[in-house]
Coordinates of C-alpha atoms and ligand atoms in Angstrom, one line a residue:
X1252 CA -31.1 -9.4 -13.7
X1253 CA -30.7 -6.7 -16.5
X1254 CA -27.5 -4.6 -16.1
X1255 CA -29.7 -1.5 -16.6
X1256 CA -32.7 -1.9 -13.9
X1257 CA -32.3 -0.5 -10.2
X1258 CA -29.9 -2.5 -7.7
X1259 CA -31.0 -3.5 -4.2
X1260 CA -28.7 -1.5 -1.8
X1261 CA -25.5 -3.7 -0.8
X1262 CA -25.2 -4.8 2.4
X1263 CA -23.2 -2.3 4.9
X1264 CA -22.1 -4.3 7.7
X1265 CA -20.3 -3.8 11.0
X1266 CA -17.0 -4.9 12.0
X1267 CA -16.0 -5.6 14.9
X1268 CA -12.5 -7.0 16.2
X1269 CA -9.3 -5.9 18.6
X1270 CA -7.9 -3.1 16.0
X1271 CA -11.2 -1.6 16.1
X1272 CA -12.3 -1.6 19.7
X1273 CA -8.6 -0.2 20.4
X1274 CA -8.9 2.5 18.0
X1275 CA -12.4 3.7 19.6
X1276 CA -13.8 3.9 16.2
X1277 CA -16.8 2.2 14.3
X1278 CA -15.9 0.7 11.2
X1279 CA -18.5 -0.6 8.3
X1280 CA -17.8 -2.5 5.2
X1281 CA -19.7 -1.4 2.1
X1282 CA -20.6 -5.0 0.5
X1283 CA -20.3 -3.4 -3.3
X1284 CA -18.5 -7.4 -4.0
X1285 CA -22.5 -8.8 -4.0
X1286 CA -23.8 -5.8 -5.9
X1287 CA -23.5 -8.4 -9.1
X1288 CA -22.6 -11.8 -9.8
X1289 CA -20.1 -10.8 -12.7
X1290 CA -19.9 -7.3 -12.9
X1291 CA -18.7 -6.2 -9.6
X1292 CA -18.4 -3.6 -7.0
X1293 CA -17.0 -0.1 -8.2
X1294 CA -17.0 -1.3 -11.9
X1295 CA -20.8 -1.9 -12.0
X1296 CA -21.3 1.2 -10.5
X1297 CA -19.1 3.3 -13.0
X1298 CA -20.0 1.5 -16.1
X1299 CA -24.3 2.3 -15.3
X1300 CA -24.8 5.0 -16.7
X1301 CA -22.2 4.6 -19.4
X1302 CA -24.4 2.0 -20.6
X1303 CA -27.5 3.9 -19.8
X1304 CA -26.2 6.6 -22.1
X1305 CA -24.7 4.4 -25.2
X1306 CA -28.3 2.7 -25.0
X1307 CA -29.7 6.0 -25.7
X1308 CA -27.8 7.6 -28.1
X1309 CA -28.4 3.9 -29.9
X1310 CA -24.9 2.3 -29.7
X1311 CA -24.7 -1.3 -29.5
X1312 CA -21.0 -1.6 -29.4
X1313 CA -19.0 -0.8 -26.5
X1314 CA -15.1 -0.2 -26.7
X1315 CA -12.5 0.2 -23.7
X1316 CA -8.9 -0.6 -23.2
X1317 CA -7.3 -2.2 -20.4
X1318 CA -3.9 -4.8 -19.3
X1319 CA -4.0 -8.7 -19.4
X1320 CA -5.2 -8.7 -16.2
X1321 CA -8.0 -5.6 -15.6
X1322 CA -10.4 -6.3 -13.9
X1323 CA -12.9 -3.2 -16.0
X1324 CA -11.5 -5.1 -19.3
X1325 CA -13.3 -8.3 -17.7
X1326 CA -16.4 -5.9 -16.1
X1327 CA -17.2 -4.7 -19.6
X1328 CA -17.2 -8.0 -21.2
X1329 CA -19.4 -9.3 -18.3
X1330 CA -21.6 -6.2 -18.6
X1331 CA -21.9 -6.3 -22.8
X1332 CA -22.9 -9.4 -22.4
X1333 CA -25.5 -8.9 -19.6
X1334 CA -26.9 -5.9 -21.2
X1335 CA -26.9 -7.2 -24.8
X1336 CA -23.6 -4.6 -26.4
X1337 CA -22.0 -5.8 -28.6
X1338 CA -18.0 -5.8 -27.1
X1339 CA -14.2 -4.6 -27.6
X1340 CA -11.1 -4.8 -26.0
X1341 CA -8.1 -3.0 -26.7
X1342 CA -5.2 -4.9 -24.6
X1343 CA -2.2 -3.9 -23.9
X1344 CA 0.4 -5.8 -25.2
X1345 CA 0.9 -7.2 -29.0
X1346 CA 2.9 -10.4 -27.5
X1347 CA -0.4 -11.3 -25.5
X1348 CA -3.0 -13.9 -26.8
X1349 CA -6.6 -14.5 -25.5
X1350 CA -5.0 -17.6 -23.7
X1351 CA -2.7 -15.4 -21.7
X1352 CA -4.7 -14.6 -18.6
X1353 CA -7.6 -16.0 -17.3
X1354 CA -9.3 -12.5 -17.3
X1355 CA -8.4 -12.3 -21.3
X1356 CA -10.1 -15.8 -21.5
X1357 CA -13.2 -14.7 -20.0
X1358 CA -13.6 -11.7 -22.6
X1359 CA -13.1 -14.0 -25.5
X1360 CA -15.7 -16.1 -23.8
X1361 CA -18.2 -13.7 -23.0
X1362 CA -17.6 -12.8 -26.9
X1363 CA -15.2 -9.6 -26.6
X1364 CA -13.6 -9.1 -29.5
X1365 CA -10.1 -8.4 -28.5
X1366 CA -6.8 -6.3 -30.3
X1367 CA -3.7 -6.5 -29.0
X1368 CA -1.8 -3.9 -29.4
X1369 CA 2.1 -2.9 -28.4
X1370 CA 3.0 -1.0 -25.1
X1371 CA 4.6 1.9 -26.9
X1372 CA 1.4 1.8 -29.0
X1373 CA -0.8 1.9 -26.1
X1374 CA 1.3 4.6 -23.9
X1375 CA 1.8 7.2 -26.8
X1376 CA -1.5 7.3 -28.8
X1377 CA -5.2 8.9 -27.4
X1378 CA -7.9 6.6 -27.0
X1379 CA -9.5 8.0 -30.2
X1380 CA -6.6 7.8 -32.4
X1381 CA -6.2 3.9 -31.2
X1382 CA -10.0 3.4 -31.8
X1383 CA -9.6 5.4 -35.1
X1384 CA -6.6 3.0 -36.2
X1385 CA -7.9 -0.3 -35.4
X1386 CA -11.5 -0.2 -35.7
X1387 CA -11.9 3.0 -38.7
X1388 CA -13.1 6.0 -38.2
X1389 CA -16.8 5.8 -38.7
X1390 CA -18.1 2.5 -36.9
X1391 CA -21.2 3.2 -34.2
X1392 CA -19.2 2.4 -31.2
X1393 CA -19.9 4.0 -27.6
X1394 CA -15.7 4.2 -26.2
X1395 CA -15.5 3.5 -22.7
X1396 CA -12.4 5.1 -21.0
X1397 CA -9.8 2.8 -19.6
X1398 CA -10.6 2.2 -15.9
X1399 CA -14.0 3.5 -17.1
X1400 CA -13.5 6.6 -15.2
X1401 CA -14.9 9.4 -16.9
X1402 CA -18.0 12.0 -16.0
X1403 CA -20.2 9.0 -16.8
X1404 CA -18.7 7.2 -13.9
X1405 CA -19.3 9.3 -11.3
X1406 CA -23.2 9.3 -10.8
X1407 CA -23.3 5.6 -10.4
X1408 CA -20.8 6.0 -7.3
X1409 CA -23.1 8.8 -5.6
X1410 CA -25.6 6.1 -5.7
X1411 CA -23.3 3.7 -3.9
X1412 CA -22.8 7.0 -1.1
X1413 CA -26.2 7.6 -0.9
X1414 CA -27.0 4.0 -0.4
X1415 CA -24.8 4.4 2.5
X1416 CA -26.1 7.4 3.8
X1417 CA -29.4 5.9 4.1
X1418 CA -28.1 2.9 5.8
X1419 CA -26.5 4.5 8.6
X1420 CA -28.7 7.5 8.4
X1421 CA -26.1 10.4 8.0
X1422 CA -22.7 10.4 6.6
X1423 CA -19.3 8.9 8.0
X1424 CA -16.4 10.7 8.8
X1425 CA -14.2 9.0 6.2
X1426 CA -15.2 7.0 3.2
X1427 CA -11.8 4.5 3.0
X1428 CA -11.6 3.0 -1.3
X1429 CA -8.6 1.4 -3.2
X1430 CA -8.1 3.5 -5.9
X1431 CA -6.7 2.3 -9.3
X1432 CA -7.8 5.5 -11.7
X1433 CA -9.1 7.6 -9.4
X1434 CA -12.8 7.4 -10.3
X1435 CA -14.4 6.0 -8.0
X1436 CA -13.0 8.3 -5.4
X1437 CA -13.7 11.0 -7.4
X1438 CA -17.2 9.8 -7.4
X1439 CA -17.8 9.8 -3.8
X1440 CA -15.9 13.3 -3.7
X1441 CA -18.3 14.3 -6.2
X1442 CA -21.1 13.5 -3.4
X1443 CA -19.5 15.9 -1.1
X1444 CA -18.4 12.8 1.1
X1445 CA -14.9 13.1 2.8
X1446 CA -12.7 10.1 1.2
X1447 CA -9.5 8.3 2.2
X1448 CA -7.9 6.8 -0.8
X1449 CA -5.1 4.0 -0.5
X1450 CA -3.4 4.2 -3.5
X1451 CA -3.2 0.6 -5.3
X1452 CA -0.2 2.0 -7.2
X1453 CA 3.2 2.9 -6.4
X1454 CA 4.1 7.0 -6.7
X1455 CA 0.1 7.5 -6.4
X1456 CA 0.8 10.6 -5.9
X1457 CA 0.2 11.5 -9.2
X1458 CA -3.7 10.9 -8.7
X1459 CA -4.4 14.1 -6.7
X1460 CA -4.3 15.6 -10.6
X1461 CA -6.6 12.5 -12.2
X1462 CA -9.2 13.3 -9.8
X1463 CA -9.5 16.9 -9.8
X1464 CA -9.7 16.6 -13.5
X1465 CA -12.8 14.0 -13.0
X1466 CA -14.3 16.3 -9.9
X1467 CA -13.8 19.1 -12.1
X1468 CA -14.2 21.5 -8.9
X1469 CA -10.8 22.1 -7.2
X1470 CA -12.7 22.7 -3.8
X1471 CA -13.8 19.1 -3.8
X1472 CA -10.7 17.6 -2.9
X1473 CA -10.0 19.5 0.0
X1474 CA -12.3 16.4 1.2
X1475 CA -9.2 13.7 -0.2
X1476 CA -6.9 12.4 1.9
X1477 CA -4.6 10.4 -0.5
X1478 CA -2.7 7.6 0.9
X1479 CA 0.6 6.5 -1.0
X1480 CA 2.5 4.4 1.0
X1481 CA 0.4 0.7 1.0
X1482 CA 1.2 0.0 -2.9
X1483 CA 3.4 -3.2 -1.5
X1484 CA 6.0 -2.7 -4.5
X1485 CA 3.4 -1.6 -7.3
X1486 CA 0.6 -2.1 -9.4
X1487 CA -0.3 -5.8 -8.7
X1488 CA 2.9 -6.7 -6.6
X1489 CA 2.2 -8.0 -3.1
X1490 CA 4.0 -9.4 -0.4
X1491 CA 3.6 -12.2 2.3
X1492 CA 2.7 -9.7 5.0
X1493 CA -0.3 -8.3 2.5
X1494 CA -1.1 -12.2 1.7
X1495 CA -1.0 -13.2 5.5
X1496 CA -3.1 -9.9 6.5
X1497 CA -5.6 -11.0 3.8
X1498 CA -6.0 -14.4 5.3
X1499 CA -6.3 -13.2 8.9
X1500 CA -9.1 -10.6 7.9
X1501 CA -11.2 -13.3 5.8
X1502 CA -10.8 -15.7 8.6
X1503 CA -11.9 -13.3 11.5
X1504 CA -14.9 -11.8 9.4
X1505 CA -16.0 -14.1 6.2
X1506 CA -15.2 -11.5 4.1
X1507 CA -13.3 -12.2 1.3
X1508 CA -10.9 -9.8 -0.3
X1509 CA -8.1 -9.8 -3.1
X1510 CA -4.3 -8.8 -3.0
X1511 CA -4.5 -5.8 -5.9
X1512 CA -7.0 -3.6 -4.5
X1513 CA -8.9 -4.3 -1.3
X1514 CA -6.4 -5.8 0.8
X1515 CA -4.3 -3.1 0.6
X1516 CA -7.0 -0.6 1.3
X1517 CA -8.1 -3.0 4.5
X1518 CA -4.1 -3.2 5.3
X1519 CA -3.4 0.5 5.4
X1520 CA -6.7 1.1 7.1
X1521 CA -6.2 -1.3 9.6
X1522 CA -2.2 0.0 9.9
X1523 CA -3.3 3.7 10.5
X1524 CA -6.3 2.3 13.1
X1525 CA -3.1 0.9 14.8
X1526 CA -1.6 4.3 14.9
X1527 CA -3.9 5.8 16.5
X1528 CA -5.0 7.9 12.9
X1529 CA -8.5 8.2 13.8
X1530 CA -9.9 9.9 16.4
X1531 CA -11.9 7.6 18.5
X1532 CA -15.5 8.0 17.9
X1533 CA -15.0 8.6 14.0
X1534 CA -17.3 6.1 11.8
X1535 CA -15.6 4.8 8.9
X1536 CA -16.9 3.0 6.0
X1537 CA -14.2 1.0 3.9
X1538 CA -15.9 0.4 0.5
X1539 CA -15.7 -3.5 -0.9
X1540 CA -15.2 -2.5 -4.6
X1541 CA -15.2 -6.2 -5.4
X1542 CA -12.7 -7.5 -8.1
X1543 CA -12.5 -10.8 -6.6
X1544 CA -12.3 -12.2 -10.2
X1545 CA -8.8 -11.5 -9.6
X1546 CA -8.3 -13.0 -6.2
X1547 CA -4.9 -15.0 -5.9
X1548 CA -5.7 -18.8 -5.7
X1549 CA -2.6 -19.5 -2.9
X1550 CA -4.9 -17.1 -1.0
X1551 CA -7.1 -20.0 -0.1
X1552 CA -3.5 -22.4 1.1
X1553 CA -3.0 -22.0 4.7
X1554 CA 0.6 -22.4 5.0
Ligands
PLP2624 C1 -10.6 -1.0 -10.5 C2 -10.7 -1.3 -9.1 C3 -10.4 -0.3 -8.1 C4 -9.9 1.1 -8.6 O1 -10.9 2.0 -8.9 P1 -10.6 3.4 -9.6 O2 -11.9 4.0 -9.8 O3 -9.9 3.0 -10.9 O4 -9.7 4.1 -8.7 C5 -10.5 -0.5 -6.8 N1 -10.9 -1.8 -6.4 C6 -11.2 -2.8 -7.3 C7 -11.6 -4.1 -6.7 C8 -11.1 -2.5 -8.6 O5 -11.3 -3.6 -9.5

């Protein structure tokens, strides 16, 4: 399949369990995890038209930034190599070395050239002025955002809301997504769809900001509901309560999910169904933005 050519819609399927009968409400999944074999969920759908647009303007070098462990670092590598881009990484972290995470392994692989680069490095300088000091200042390369949340992001993600929209023929009440960067809920804001976002991060607060940058229109995210309180001690942190939710949910619906993003969306959505958030009748569609690359293997030990 080439990157560039029209998707099949995703599957949006139905779940049904205790939480959700209680609650009164109808809840969908939003199967963005099949979209692609490699490049998956939210990240295939923010990086399409980034590509679309480098292929235009006649790049054939792509260039993002992202930690040992991100998930768009591994989606760009996939996607380059899928697409026939030419690809670099810009990692965070000069004591790291292709070997040091699996994700970092399978950009080497998929032939990502990679820099590492300090965290001071990384925090203080723009993107440009990285790009500028590692790679010169005149080499035909398309730069990628980290995350890959920019402008070029957010028509890819209307497409996923659309998709929907035609599935259950009209629009939910809530659109529930993990959100990292902010871009993909931007995106769906951007489609005039009313999103809750579980933030993956702790003090997520500082989002709101991110996105109405990316929305650009203020009025927009009257539609965002911005949930802080699932981050489970941070960026990538989890606990056995998240882990053992995880395992319960994949057991009861064959859905797998992964401890960094969508398990902690599915937790706090599943925790405010509880609580009696929703009122009953509401329709709610919790987007799968994939990322199961970076699924925890003790996920799959029953202890
Ligand atoms: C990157 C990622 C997110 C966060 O998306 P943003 O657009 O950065 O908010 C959510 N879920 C998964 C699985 C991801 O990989």
């Amino acid at each position: 399949m080439d990157f560039l050519t029209p998707t099949q819609p995703t599957p949006l399927q139905e779940l049904h369990d205790e939480v959700v009968r209680k609650a009164g409400v109808r809840l969908l999944i939003k199967r963005d995890d099949l979209i692609h074999p490699v490049v998956s969920g939210n990240k295939w759908r923010k990086l399409k038209y980034n590509l679309v647009r480098a292929r235009e303007l006649g790049y054939n070098t792509l260039v993002t930034f992202g930690g040992a462990y991100s998930n768009h670092l591994f989606a760009l590598a996939a996607a380059g190599s899928v697409a026939d881009f030419s690809t670099i990484g810009i990692v965070r972290g000069d004591e790291l070395t292709p070997q040091s995470s699996p994700t970092l392994q399978y950009c080497q692989e998929q032939g990502m050239q990679l820099h590492f680069v300090s965290r001071e490095e990384y925090r203080h300088k723009d993107e440009g002025a990285l790009v500028a000091s590692l790679l010169g200042q005149h080499r035909n390369i398309f730069v990628v955002p980290e995350g890959g949340s920019n402008e070029l992001a957010l028509p890819g993600v209307r497409e996923m809301v659309q998709e929907v929209e035609a599935q259950l023929i009209g629009q939910p009440d809530y659109f529930a997504v993990a959100a990292g960067t902010g871009g993909t809920t931007a995106g769906i804001l951007s489609a005039l769809a009313p999103v809750l976002a579980f933030s993956a991060l702790k003090g997520g607060g500082f989002l709101r900001e991110e996105i109405n940058t990316l929305v650009g229109k203020e009025a927009l995210t009257a539609h965002l509901q911005l949930i802080t309180n699932y981050h489970f001690g941070g960026y990538a942190r989890y606990t056995s309560e998240l882990l053992d939710f995880i395992r319960g949910f994949e057991q009861q619906h064959q859905i797998p999910l992964e401890q960094v993003y969508t398990g902690k969306m599915l937790f706090g959505l599943y925790d405010l169904m509880r609580k009696g958030y929703f009122t009953p009748g509401s329709t709610l569609v919790a987007v799968h933005t994939g990322g199961l690359q970076g699924r925890l293997a003790s996920l799959n030990q029953v202890d």
